[in-house]
PDB file of C-alpha atoms in Angstrom:
ATOM      1  CA  MET E   1     -32.529  94.228   2.501  1.00  0.00           C
ATOM      2  CA  ARG E   2     -35.856  92.561   3.238  1.00  0.00           C
ATOM      3  CA  LYS E   3     -38.235  91.737   0.401  1.00  0.00           C
ATOM      4  CA  ASN E   4     -41.228  89.659  -0.679  1.00  0.00           C
ATOM      5  CA  ILE E   5     -44.362  89.002   1.371  1.00  0.00           C
ATOM      6  CA  LEU E   6     -44.901  85.847   3.407  1.00  0.00           C
ATOM      7  CA  VAL E   7     -48.530  84.730   3.592  1.00  0.00           C
ATOM      8  CA  PRO E   8     -49.303  81.821   5.931  1.00  0.00           C
ATOM      9  CA  ILE E   9     -52.220  79.765   4.595  1.00  0.00           C
ATOM     10  CA  ASP E  10     -54.179  77.515   6.951  1.00  0.00           C
ATOM     11  CA  GLY E  11     -57.298  76.866   4.903  1.00  0.00           C
ATOM     12  CA  SER E  12     -59.359  79.575   6.648  1.00  0.00           C
ATOM     13  CA  GLU E  13     -61.315  82.385   4.990  1.00  0.00           C
ATOM     14  CA  HIS E  14     -59.193  84.807   7.028  1.00  0.00           C
ATOM     15  CA  ALA E  15     -56.044  83.635   5.306  1.00  0.00           C
ATOM     16  CA  LEU E  16     -57.562  84.117   1.842  1.00  0.00           C
ATOM     17  CA  ARG E  17     -58.724  87.604   2.777  1.00  0.00           C
ATOM     18  CA  ALA E  18     -55.220  88.439   3.946  1.00  0.00           C
ATOM     19  CA  LEU E  19     -53.932  87.116   0.630  1.00  0.00           C
ATOM     20  CA  GLY E  20     -55.895  89.830  -1.194  1.00  0.00           C
ATOM     21  CA  GLU E  21     -54.025  92.519   0.757  1.00  0.00           C
ATOM     22  CA  ALA E  22     -50.728  90.779   0.124  1.00  0.00           C
ATOM     23  CA  VAL E  23     -51.435  90.789  -3.620  1.00  0.00           C
ATOM     24  CA  GLU E  24     -51.816  94.588  -3.616  1.00  0.00           C
ATOM     25  CA  MET E  25     -48.594  95.057  -1.657  1.00  0.00           C
ATOM     26  CA  THR E  26     -46.693  92.633  -3.828  1.00  0.00           C
ATOM     27  CA  LYS E  27     -47.816  94.423  -6.988  1.00  0.00           C
ATOM     28  CA  ALA E  28     -46.897  97.815  -5.544  1.00  0.00           C
ATOM     29  CA  PHE E  29     -43.403  96.606  -4.613  1.00  0.00           C
ATOM     30  CA  GLY E  30     -42.936  94.518  -7.753  1.00  0.00           C
ATOM     31  CA  GLU E  31     -41.931  91.521  -5.665  1.00  0.00           C
ATOM     32  CA  LYS E  32     -43.420  88.100  -5.014  1.00  0.00           C
ATOM     33  CA  ILE E  33     -45.549  86.221  -2.509  1.00  0.00           C
ATOM     34  CA  ILE E  34     -44.352  83.227  -0.536  1.00  0.00           C
ATOM     35  CA  LEU E  35     -47.344  81.044   0.331  1.00  0.00           C
ATOM     36  CA  LEU E  36     -46.626  78.903   3.370  1.00  0.00           C
ATOM     37  CA  ASN E  37     -48.661  76.098   4.832  1.00  0.00           C
ATOM     38  CA  VAL E  38     -47.540  74.472   8.055  1.00  0.00           C
ATOM     39  CA  GLN E  39     -48.655  70.920   8.773  1.00  0.00           C
ATOM     40  CA  TYR E  40     -48.405  69.407  12.195  1.00  0.00           C
ATOM     41  CA  ASP E  41     -45.983  66.512  12.306  1.00  0.00           C
ATOM     42  CA  LEU E  42     -48.060  63.323  12.210  1.00  0.00           C
ATOM     43  CA  GLU E  43     -45.091  61.049  12.691  1.00  0.00           C
ATOM     44  CA  THR E  44     -45.386  59.631  16.194  1.00  0.00           C
ATOM     45  CA  PHE E  45     -44.734  56.322  17.880  1.00  0.00           C
ATOM     46  CA  HIS E  46     -48.383  55.423  17.263  1.00  0.00           C
ATOM     47  CA  THR E  47     -48.625  56.385  13.589  1.00  0.00           C
ATOM     48  CA  ARG E  48     -45.305  54.655  12.909  1.00  0.00           C
ATOM     49  CA  ARG E  49     -46.838  51.365  14.140  1.00  0.00           C
ATOM     50  CA  PHE E  50     -49.197  51.423  11.175  1.00  0.00           C
ATOM     51  CA  PHE E  51     -47.539  53.522   8.480  1.00  0.00           C
ATOM     52  CA  SER E  52     -44.072  53.966   7.033  1.00  0.00           C
ATOM     53  CA  ARG E  53     -42.292  57.309   7.324  1.00  0.00           C
ATOM     54  CA  GLU E  54     -42.777  57.701   3.553  1.00  0.00           C
ATOM     55  CA  GLN E  55     -46.542  57.125   3.811  1.00  0.00           C
ATOM     56  CA  ILE E  56     -46.842  59.692   6.598  1.00  0.00           C
ATOM     57  CA  GLN E  57     -44.814  62.300   4.735  1.00  0.00           C
ATOM     58  CA  GLN E  58     -46.828  61.659   1.583  1.00  0.00           C
ATOM     59  CA  TYR E  59     -50.062  62.224   3.527  1.00  0.00           C
ATOM     60  CA  GLU E  60     -48.719  65.482   5.044  1.00  0.00           C
ATOM     61  CA  ARG E  61     -47.775  66.697   1.555  1.00  0.00           C
ATOM     62  CA  GLU E  62     -51.238  65.898   0.213  1.00  0.00           C
ATOM     63  CA  MET E  63     -52.935  67.677   3.134  1.00  0.00           C
ATOM     64  CA  SER E  64     -50.775  70.732   2.521  1.00  0.00           C
ATOM     65  CA  GLU E  65     -51.480  70.801  -1.229  1.00  0.00           C
ATOM     66  CA  GLU E  66     -55.208  70.648  -0.524  1.00  0.00           C
ATOM     67  CA  VAL E  67     -55.009  73.609   1.860  1.00  0.00           C
ATOM     68  CA  LEU E  68     -52.812  75.639  -0.494  1.00  0.00           C
ATOM     69  CA  SER E  69     -54.729  75.055  -3.716  1.00  0.00           C
ATOM     70  CA  PRO E  70     -57.415  77.791  -3.291  1.00  0.00           C
ATOM     71  CA  ALA E  71     -54.644  80.302  -2.539  1.00  0.00           C
ATOM     72  CA  VAL E  72     -52.690  79.201  -5.599  1.00  0.00           C
ATOM     73  CA  GLU E  73     -55.822  79.681  -7.723  1.00  0.00           C
ATOM     74  CA  VAL E  74     -56.266  83.226  -6.393  1.00  0.00           C
ATOM     75  CA  LEU E  75     -52.680  84.124  -7.235  1.00  0.00           C
ATOM     76  CA  ARG E  76     -52.894  82.677 -10.751  1.00  0.00           C
ATOM     77  CA  LYS E  77     -55.982  84.824 -11.344  1.00  0.00           C
ATOM     78  CA  TYR E  78     -54.181  87.984 -10.204  1.00  0.00           C
ATOM     79  CA  ASP E  79     -51.071  87.198 -12.218  1.00  0.00           C
ATOM     80  CA  VAL E  80     -48.690  87.596  -9.297  1.00  0.00           C
ATOM     81  CA  GLU E  81     -45.342  85.861  -8.963  1.00  0.00           C
ATOM     82  CA  PHE E  82     -45.263  83.383  -6.082  1.00  0.00           C
ATOM     83  CA  ASP E  83     -43.519  80.449  -4.420  1.00  0.00           C
ATOM     84  CA  VAL E  84     -45.281  77.694  -2.510  1.00  0.00           C
ATOM     85  CA  LYS E  85     -43.791  76.148   0.618  1.00  0.00           C
ATOM     86  CA  THR E  86     -44.821  73.487   3.108  1.00  0.00           C
ATOM     87  CA  ARG E  87     -43.166  73.144   6.489  1.00  0.00           C
ATOM     88  CA  ILE E  88     -43.834  70.563   9.171  1.00  0.00           C
ATOM     89  CA  GLY E  89     -44.067  71.575  12.818  1.00  0.00           C
ATOM     90  CA  SER E  90     -45.682  74.243  14.991  1.00  0.00           C
ATOM     91  CA  PRO E  91     -47.322  76.990  12.886  1.00  0.00           C
ATOM     92  CA  LYS E  92     -45.911  79.932  14.830  1.00  0.00           C
ATOM     93  CA  LYS E  93     -42.385  78.544  14.951  1.00  0.00           C
ATOM     94  CA  GLU E  94     -42.297  77.587  11.274  1.00  0.00           C
ATOM     95  CA  ILE E  95     -43.770  80.906  10.095  1.00  0.00           C
ATOM     96  CA  ILE E  96     -41.081  82.779  12.050  1.00  0.00           C
ATOM     97  CA  ALA E  97     -38.354  80.453  10.742  1.00  0.00           C
ATOM     98  CA  GLU E  98     -39.472  80.973   7.132  1.00  0.00           C
ATOM     99  CA  ALA E  99     -39.627  84.762   7.623  1.00  0.00           C
ATOM    100  CA  LYS E 100     -36.067  84.735   8.962  1.00  0.00           C
ATOM    101  CA  GLU E 101     -34.656  82.450   6.264  1.00  0.00           C
ATOM    102  CA  GLN E 102     -36.232  84.376   3.420  1.00  0.00           C
ATOM    103  CA  LYS E 103     -35.662  87.791   5.030  1.00  0.00           C
ATOM    104  CA  VAL E 104     -39.178  88.835   4.034  1.00  0.00           C
ATOM    105  CA  ARG E 105     -40.393  92.410   3.914  1.00  0.00           C
ATOM    106  CA  SER E 106     -43.413  91.454   5.991  1.00  0.00           C
ATOM    107  CA  ILE E 107     -45.813  88.718   7.004  1.00  0.00           C
ATOM    108  CA  VAL E 108     -49.445  89.280   6.028  1.00  0.00           C
ATOM    109  CA  MET E 109     -52.005  87.207   7.882  1.00  0.00           C
ATOM    110  CA  GLY E 110     -55.627  87.125   9.001  1.00  0.00           C
ATOM    111  CA  SER E 111     -56.570  88.194  12.502  1.00  0.00           C
ATOM    112  CA  ARG E 112     -57.563  84.614  13.204  1.00  0.00           C
ATOM    113  CA  GLY E 113     -56.883  81.288  11.649  1.00  0.00           C
ATOM    114  CA  MET E 114     -58.375  77.871  11.986  1.00  0.00           C
ATOM    115  CA  GLY E 115     -56.802  77.248  15.355  1.00  0.00           C
ATOM    116  CA  SER E 116     -58.095  80.390  17.003  1.00  0.00           C
ATOM    117  CA  VAL E 117     -59.996  80.363  20.246  1.00  0.00           C
ATOM    118  CA  MET E 118     -63.505  81.787  20.046  1.00  0.00           C
ATOM    119  CA  GLY E 119     -63.816  85.131  21.728  1.00  0.00           C
ATOM    120  CA  THR E 120     -60.223  86.244  21.445  1.00  0.00           C
ATOM    121  CA  VAL E 121     -59.404  89.113  19.142  1.00  0.00           C
ATOM    122  CA  LEU E 122     -56.270  87.579  17.758  1.00  0.00           C
ATOM    123  CA  GLY E 123     -55.816  83.896  17.188  1.00  0.00           C
ATOM    124  CA  SER E 124     -52.962  82.438  19.156  1.00  0.00           C
ATOM    125  CA  VAL E 125     -50.892  81.909  16.006  1.00  0.00           C
ATOM    126  CA  SER E 126     -51.275  85.556  14.894  1.00  0.00           C
ATOM    127  CA  TYR E 127     -50.444  86.773  18.377  1.00  0.00           C
ATOM    128  CA  GLY E 128     -47.417  84.503  18.606  1.00  0.00           C
ATOM    129  CA  VAL E 129     -46.162  85.612  15.206  1.00  0.00           C
ATOM    130  CA  ILE E 130     -46.427  89.307  16.150  1.00  0.00           C
ATOM    131  CA  HIS E 131     -44.527  88.493  19.327  1.00  0.00           C
ATOM    132  CA  GLU E 132     -41.496  86.978  17.615  1.00  0.00           C
ATOM    133  CA  ALA E 133     -41.476  88.152  14.035  1.00  0.00           C
ATOM    134  CA  PRO E 134     -38.201  89.547  12.675  1.00  0.00           C
ATOM    135  CA  CYS E 135     -40.198  91.869  10.394  1.00  0.00           C
ATOM    136  CA  PRO E 136     -43.459  93.855  10.352  1.00  0.00           C
ATOM    137  CA  VAL E 137     -46.635  91.789  10.570  1.00  0.00           C
ATOM    138  CA  MET E 138     -49.798  92.965   8.845  1.00  0.00           C
ATOM    139  CA  ILE E 139     -53.004  91.765  10.468  1.00  0.00           C
ATOM    140  CA  VAL E 140     -55.999  91.782   8.123  1.00  0.00           C
ATOM    141  CA  PRO E 141     -59.370  92.045   9.868  1.00  0.00           C
ATOM    142  CA  ALA E 142     -62.160  89.571   9.232  1.00  0.00           C
ATOM    143  CA  ARG E 143     -64.830  92.193   8.615  1.00  0.00           C
ATOM    144  CA  GLU E 144     -65.167  94.651   5.718  1.00  0.00           C
TER     145      GLU E 144
ATOM    146  CA  MET B   1     -61.210 102.191  -2.549  1.00  0.00           C
ATOM    147  CA  ARG B   2     -58.903 102.508   0.451  1.00  0.00           C
ATOM    148  CA  LYS B   3     -55.654 104.448   0.129  1.00  0.00           C
ATOM    149  CA  ASN B   4     -52.882 106.233   2.035  1.00  0.00           C
ATOM    150  CA  ILE B   5     -51.197 105.031   5.204  1.00  0.00           C
ATOM    151  CA  LEU B   6     -52.161 106.220   8.673  1.00  0.00           C
ATOM    152  CA  VAL B   7     -49.251 106.401  11.124  1.00  0.00           C
ATOM    153  CA  PRO B   8     -50.102 107.186  14.747  1.00  0.00           C
ATOM    154  CA  ILE B   9     -47.280 109.118  16.417  1.00  0.00           C
ATOM    155  CA  ASP B  10     -47.012 109.196  20.209  1.00  0.00           C
ATOM    156  CA  GLY B  11     -43.453 110.422  20.654  1.00  0.00           C
ATOM    157  CA  SER B  12     -42.006 106.927  21.140  1.00  0.00           C
ATOM    158  CA  GLU B  13     -39.085 105.367  19.278  1.00  0.00           C
ATOM    159  CA  HIS B  14     -41.484 102.589  18.227  1.00  0.00           C
ATOM    160  CA  ALA B  15     -43.632 105.047  16.325  1.00  0.00           C
ATOM    161  CA  LEU B  16     -40.650 106.463  14.433  1.00  0.00           C
ATOM    162  CA  ARG B  17     -39.491 102.967  13.517  1.00  0.00           C
ATOM    163  CA  ALA B  18     -42.962 102.188  12.187  1.00  0.00           C
ATOM    164  CA  LEU B  19     -42.788 105.408  10.184  1.00  0.00           C
ATOM    165  CA  GLY B  20     -39.790 104.030   8.265  1.00  0.00           C
ATOM    166  CA  GLU B  21     -41.883 101.054   7.113  1.00  0.00           C
ATOM    167  CA  ALA B  22     -44.769 103.340   6.228  1.00  0.00           C
ATOM    168  CA  VAL B  23     -42.443 105.442   4.043  1.00  0.00           C
ATOM    169  CA  GLU B  24     -41.500 102.381   1.981  1.00  0.00           C
ATOM    170  CA  MET B  25     -45.140 101.368   1.527  1.00  0.00           C
ATOM    171  CA  THR B  26     -46.200 104.881   0.668  1.00  0.00           C
ATOM    172  CA  LYS B  27     -43.501 105.167  -1.992  1.00  0.00           C
ATOM    173  CA  ALA B  28     -44.407 101.778  -3.452  1.00  0.00           C
ATOM    174  CA  PHE B  29     -48.080 102.742  -3.712  1.00  0.00           C
ATOM    175  CA  GLY B  30     -47.397 106.338  -4.771  1.00  0.00           C
ATOM    176  CA  GLU B  31     -49.717 107.608  -2.060  1.00  0.00           C
ATOM    177  CA  LYS B  32     -49.262 109.689   1.074  1.00  0.00           C
ATOM    178  CA  ILE B  33     -48.847 109.330   4.819  1.00  0.00           C
ATOM    179  CA  ILE B  34     -51.264 110.710   7.361  1.00  0.00           C
ATOM    180  CA  LEU B  35     -49.403 111.426  10.595  1.00  0.00           C
ATOM    181  CA  LEU B  36     -51.763 111.428  13.548  1.00  0.00           C
ATOM    182  CA  ASN B  37     -51.097 112.447  17.104  1.00  0.00           C
ATOM    183  CA  VAL B  38     -53.816 112.005  19.701  1.00  0.00           C
ATOM    184  CA  GLN B  39     -53.744 114.188  22.778  1.00  0.00           C
ATOM    185  CA  TYR B  40     -55.768 113.381  25.852  1.00  0.00           C
ATOM    186  CA  ASP B  41     -58.410 116.004  26.531  1.00  0.00           C
ATOM    187  CA  LEU B  42     -57.057 118.231  29.309  1.00  0.00           C
ATOM    188  CA  GLU B  43     -60.242 120.215  29.613  1.00  0.00           C
ATOM    189  CA  THR B  44     -61.810 119.180  32.906  1.00  0.00           C
ATOM    190  CA  PHE B  45     -63.708 120.877  35.688  1.00  0.00           C
ATOM    191  CA  HIS B  46     -60.379 121.382  37.472  1.00  0.00           C
ATOM    192  CA  THR B  47     -58.308 122.764  34.590  1.00  0.00           C
ATOM    193  CA  ARG B  48     -61.183 125.075  33.646  1.00  0.00           C
ATOM    194  CA  ARG B  49     -60.948 126.676  37.099  1.00  0.00           C
ATOM    195  CA  PHE B  50     -57.506 128.030  36.206  1.00  0.00           C
ATOM    196  CA  PHE B  51     -57.392 128.253  32.407  1.00  0.00           C
ATOM    197  CA  SER B  52     -59.701 129.321  29.612  1.00  0.00           C
ATOM    198  CA  ARG B  53     -60.843 126.803  26.996  1.00  0.00           C
ATOM    199  CA  GLU B  54     -58.637 128.630  24.489  1.00  0.00           C
ATOM    200  CA  GLN B  55     -55.555 128.336  26.713  1.00  0.00           C
ATOM    201  CA  ILE B  56     -56.140 124.611  27.179  1.00  0.00           C
ATOM    202  CA  GLN B  57     -56.638 123.993  23.471  1.00  0.00           C
ATOM    203  CA  GLN B  58     -53.556 126.039  22.668  1.00  0.00           C
ATOM    204  CA  TYR B  59     -51.528 123.917  25.106  1.00  0.00           C
ATOM    205  CA  GLU B  60     -52.860 120.671  23.561  1.00  0.00           C
ATOM    206  CA  ARG B  61     -51.896 121.933  20.099  1.00  0.00           C
ATOM    207  CA  GLU B  62     -48.393 122.797  21.262  1.00  0.00           C
ATOM    208  CA  MET B  63     -47.951 119.403  22.923  1.00  0.00           C
ATOM    209  CA  SER B  64     -49.053 117.719  19.712  1.00  0.00           C
ATOM    210  CA  GLU B  65     -46.722 119.767  17.510  1.00  0.00           C
ATOM    211  CA  GLU B  66     -43.813 118.863  19.760  1.00  0.00           C
ATOM    212  CA  VAL B  67     -44.594 115.146  19.499  1.00  0.00           C
ATOM    213  CA  LEU B  68     -45.101 115.304  15.733  1.00  0.00           C
ATOM    214  CA  SER B  69     -42.050 117.362  14.802  1.00  0.00           C
ATOM    215  CA  PRO B  70     -39.444 114.516  14.692  1.00  0.00           C
ATOM    216  CA  ALA B  71     -41.810 112.533  12.442  1.00  0.00           C
ATOM    217  CA  VAL B  72     -42.308 115.540  10.171  1.00  0.00           C
ATOM    218  CA  GLU B  73     -38.537 115.913   9.897  1.00  0.00           C
ATOM    219  CA  VAL B  74     -38.167 112.255   8.892  1.00  0.00           C
ATOM    220  CA  LEU B  75     -40.774 112.626   6.158  1.00  0.00           C
ATOM    221  CA  ARG B  76     -39.227 115.823   4.780  1.00  0.00           C
ATOM    222  CA  LYS B  77     -35.911 113.980   4.518  1.00  0.00           C
ATOM    223  CA  TYR B  78     -37.509 111.102   2.595  1.00  0.00           C
ATOM    224  CA  ASP B  79     -39.426 113.416   0.272  1.00  0.00           C
ATOM    225  CA  VAL B  80     -42.789 111.767   0.919  1.00  0.00           C
ATOM    226  CA  GLU B  81     -46.157 113.482   0.650  1.00  0.00           C
ATOM    227  CA  PHE B  82     -47.923 113.737   3.997  1.00  0.00           C
ATOM    228  CA  ASP B  83     -50.673 115.349   6.044  1.00  0.00           C
ATOM    229  CA  VAL B  84     -50.454 116.079   9.760  1.00  0.00           C
ATOM    230  CA  LYS B  85     -53.436 115.709  12.071  1.00  0.00           C
ATOM    231  CA  THR B  86     -54.097 116.153  15.765  1.00  0.00           C
ATOM    232  CA  ARG B  87     -57.137 114.682  17.463  1.00  0.00           C
ATOM    233  CA  ILE B  88     -58.195 115.034  21.074  1.00  0.00           C
ATOM    234  CA  GLY B  89     -59.494 112.053  23.013  1.00  0.00           C
ATOM    235  CA  SER B  90     -58.650 108.399  23.605  1.00  0.00           C
ATOM    236  CA  PRO B  91     -55.804 107.199  21.329  1.00  0.00           C
ATOM    237  CA  LYS B  92     -57.447 103.954  20.231  1.00  0.00           C
ATOM    238  CA  LYS B  93     -60.820 105.553  19.525  1.00  0.00           C
ATOM    239  CA  GLU B  94     -59.370 108.495  17.610  1.00  0.00           C
ATOM    240  CA  ILE B  95     -57.002 106.348  15.534  1.00  0.00           C
ATOM    241  CA  ILE B  96     -59.938 104.156  14.499  1.00  0.00           C
ATOM    242  CA  ALA B  97     -62.108 107.212  13.770  1.00  0.00           C
ATOM    243  CA  GLU B  98     -59.403 108.745  11.565  1.00  0.00           C
ATOM    244  CA  ALA B  99     -58.869 105.444   9.716  1.00  0.00           C
ATOM    245  CA  LYS B 100     -62.603 105.246   9.001  1.00  0.00           C
ATOM    246  CA  GLU B 101     -62.990 108.866   7.927  1.00  0.00           C
ATOM    247  CA  GLN B 102     -59.996 108.777   5.610  1.00  0.00           C
ATOM    248  CA  LYS B 103     -60.673 105.233   4.391  1.00  0.00           C
ATOM    249  CA  VAL B 104     -56.982 104.434   4.721  1.00  0.00           C
ATOM    250  CA  ARG B 105     -55.268 101.472   3.076  1.00  0.00           C
ATOM    251  CA  SER B 106     -53.738 100.512   6.393  1.00  0.00           C
ATOM    252  CA  ILE B 107     -52.541 101.674   9.780  1.00  0.00           C
ATOM    253  CA  VAL B 108     -48.824 101.217  10.449  1.00  0.00           C
ATOM    254  CA  MET B 109     -47.759 101.347  14.075  1.00  0.00           C
ATOM    255  CA  GLY B 110     -45.133 100.172  16.523  1.00  0.00           C
ATOM    256  CA  SER B 111     -45.721  97.099  18.627  1.00  0.00           C
ATOM    257  CA  ARG B 112     -45.767  99.349  21.683  1.00  0.00           C
ATOM    258  CA  GLY B 113     -46.183 103.011  22.313  1.00  0.00           C
ATOM    259  CA  MET B 114     -45.548 105.242  25.272  1.00  0.00           C
ATOM    260  CA  GLY B 115     -48.570 103.991  27.140  1.00  0.00           C
ATOM    261  CA  SER B 116     -47.685 100.326  26.943  1.00  0.00           C
ATOM    262  CA  VAL B 117     -47.544  98.099  29.964  1.00  0.00           C
ATOM    263  CA  MET B 118     -44.146  96.515  30.583  1.00  0.00           C
ATOM    264  CA  GLY B 119     -44.124  92.825  29.857  1.00  0.00           C
ATOM    265  CA  THR B 120     -46.963  92.703  27.388  1.00  0.00           C
ATOM    266  CA  VAL B 121     -46.135  91.934  23.793  1.00  0.00           C
ATOM    267  CA  LEU B 122     -48.469  94.504  22.348  1.00  0.00           C
ATOM    268  CA  GLY B 123     -49.199  97.820  23.950  1.00  0.00           C
ATOM    269  CA  SER B 124     -52.846  98.274  24.835  1.00  0.00           C
ATOM    270  CA  VAL B 125     -53.300 100.882  22.117  1.00  0.00           C
ATOM    271  CA  SER B 126     -51.869  98.611  19.394  1.00  0.00           C
ATOM    272  CA  TYR B 127     -53.992  95.728  20.605  1.00  0.00           C
ATOM    273  CA  GLY B 128     -57.120  97.875  20.718  1.00  0.00           C
ATOM    274  CA  VAL B 129     -56.476  99.207  17.222  1.00  0.00           C
ATOM    275  CA  ILE B 130     -56.067  95.691  15.785  1.00  0.00           C
ATOM    276  CA  HIS B 131     -59.317  94.748  17.508  1.00  0.00           C
ATOM    277  CA  GLU B 132     -61.431  97.456  15.906  1.00  0.00           C
ATOM    278  CA  ALA B 133     -59.634  98.661  12.810  1.00  0.00           C
ATOM    279  CA  PRO B 134     -61.648  98.895   9.581  1.00  0.00           C
ATOM    280  CA  CYS B 135     -58.479  98.087   7.609  1.00  0.00           C
ATOM    281  CA  PRO B 136     -55.281  96.030   7.881  1.00  0.00           C
ATOM    282  CA  VAL B 137     -52.941  97.005  10.704  1.00  0.00           C
ATOM    283  CA  MET B 138     -49.210  96.584  10.306  1.00  0.00           C
ATOM    284  CA  ILE B 139     -47.324  96.048  13.549  1.00  0.00           C
ATOM    285  CA  VAL B 140     -43.648  96.944  13.344  1.00  0.00           C
ATOM    286  CA  PRO B 141     -41.438  95.167  15.884  1.00  0.00           C
ATOM    287  CA  ALA B 142     -39.108  97.059  18.190  1.00  0.00           C
ATOM    288  CA  ARG B 143     -36.068  94.904  17.452  1.00  0.00           C
ATOM    289  CA  GLU B 144     -34.030  94.620  14.262  1.00  0.00           C
TER     290      GLU B 144
END
């Protein structure tokens, strides 16, 4: 039995707009929201020359908290139950992995995120998520 | 204030699977489902040579009823409130028009319909609807 709503947060306005829709669904179902931010892995041969693994991971955590904090504020205001998660890797792959692990009811996301290519209808992350999601994906448009 | 769920029905298995998701949402929100089938307009110079406008419209209505009937049966079984609509024209355009007129909460549809091109992730109708929808669009995957 699938439940709860996964909302990927990438720091874009689109993601926050999608969050508003997710709040309504979550309230209707009496479930909770799982906020997920995916950070690219900064640990490479080059970064490791200058920083320790711990420093790099600490920086990734801080970046993720910064991106997630406006979403957390929104959810506190609406009095909705939620979990906050950070994953490191490729956004599409990690969103799908989280959806599978948590067996979520659905993924709710904006039509485009920060990494979208101008001129395409769907950002590549949204498109990729629709392609491989184990559950329904709700795409929230940018316009009113 | 948007409400109710629009479910386009094209006679495909994908559409019926999407309907199952729409039932859950509709129950959670305590609203209703609007089943919509879009029939291509058969009235052309050529068909008018052999049939009256009334005969053509009657045939379109019958085609639509046939496509909608399995969906209607599903909804009766689940005891969900619903309306049934037929529109004549291009699927994408008519789905968008209905969503705007009814100010629906969201459109719930399968990742592909009958008119989809093999090998694409999203059928052209689903993709077109996401592109122009005035509301969130939930895409329900074909697989489990």
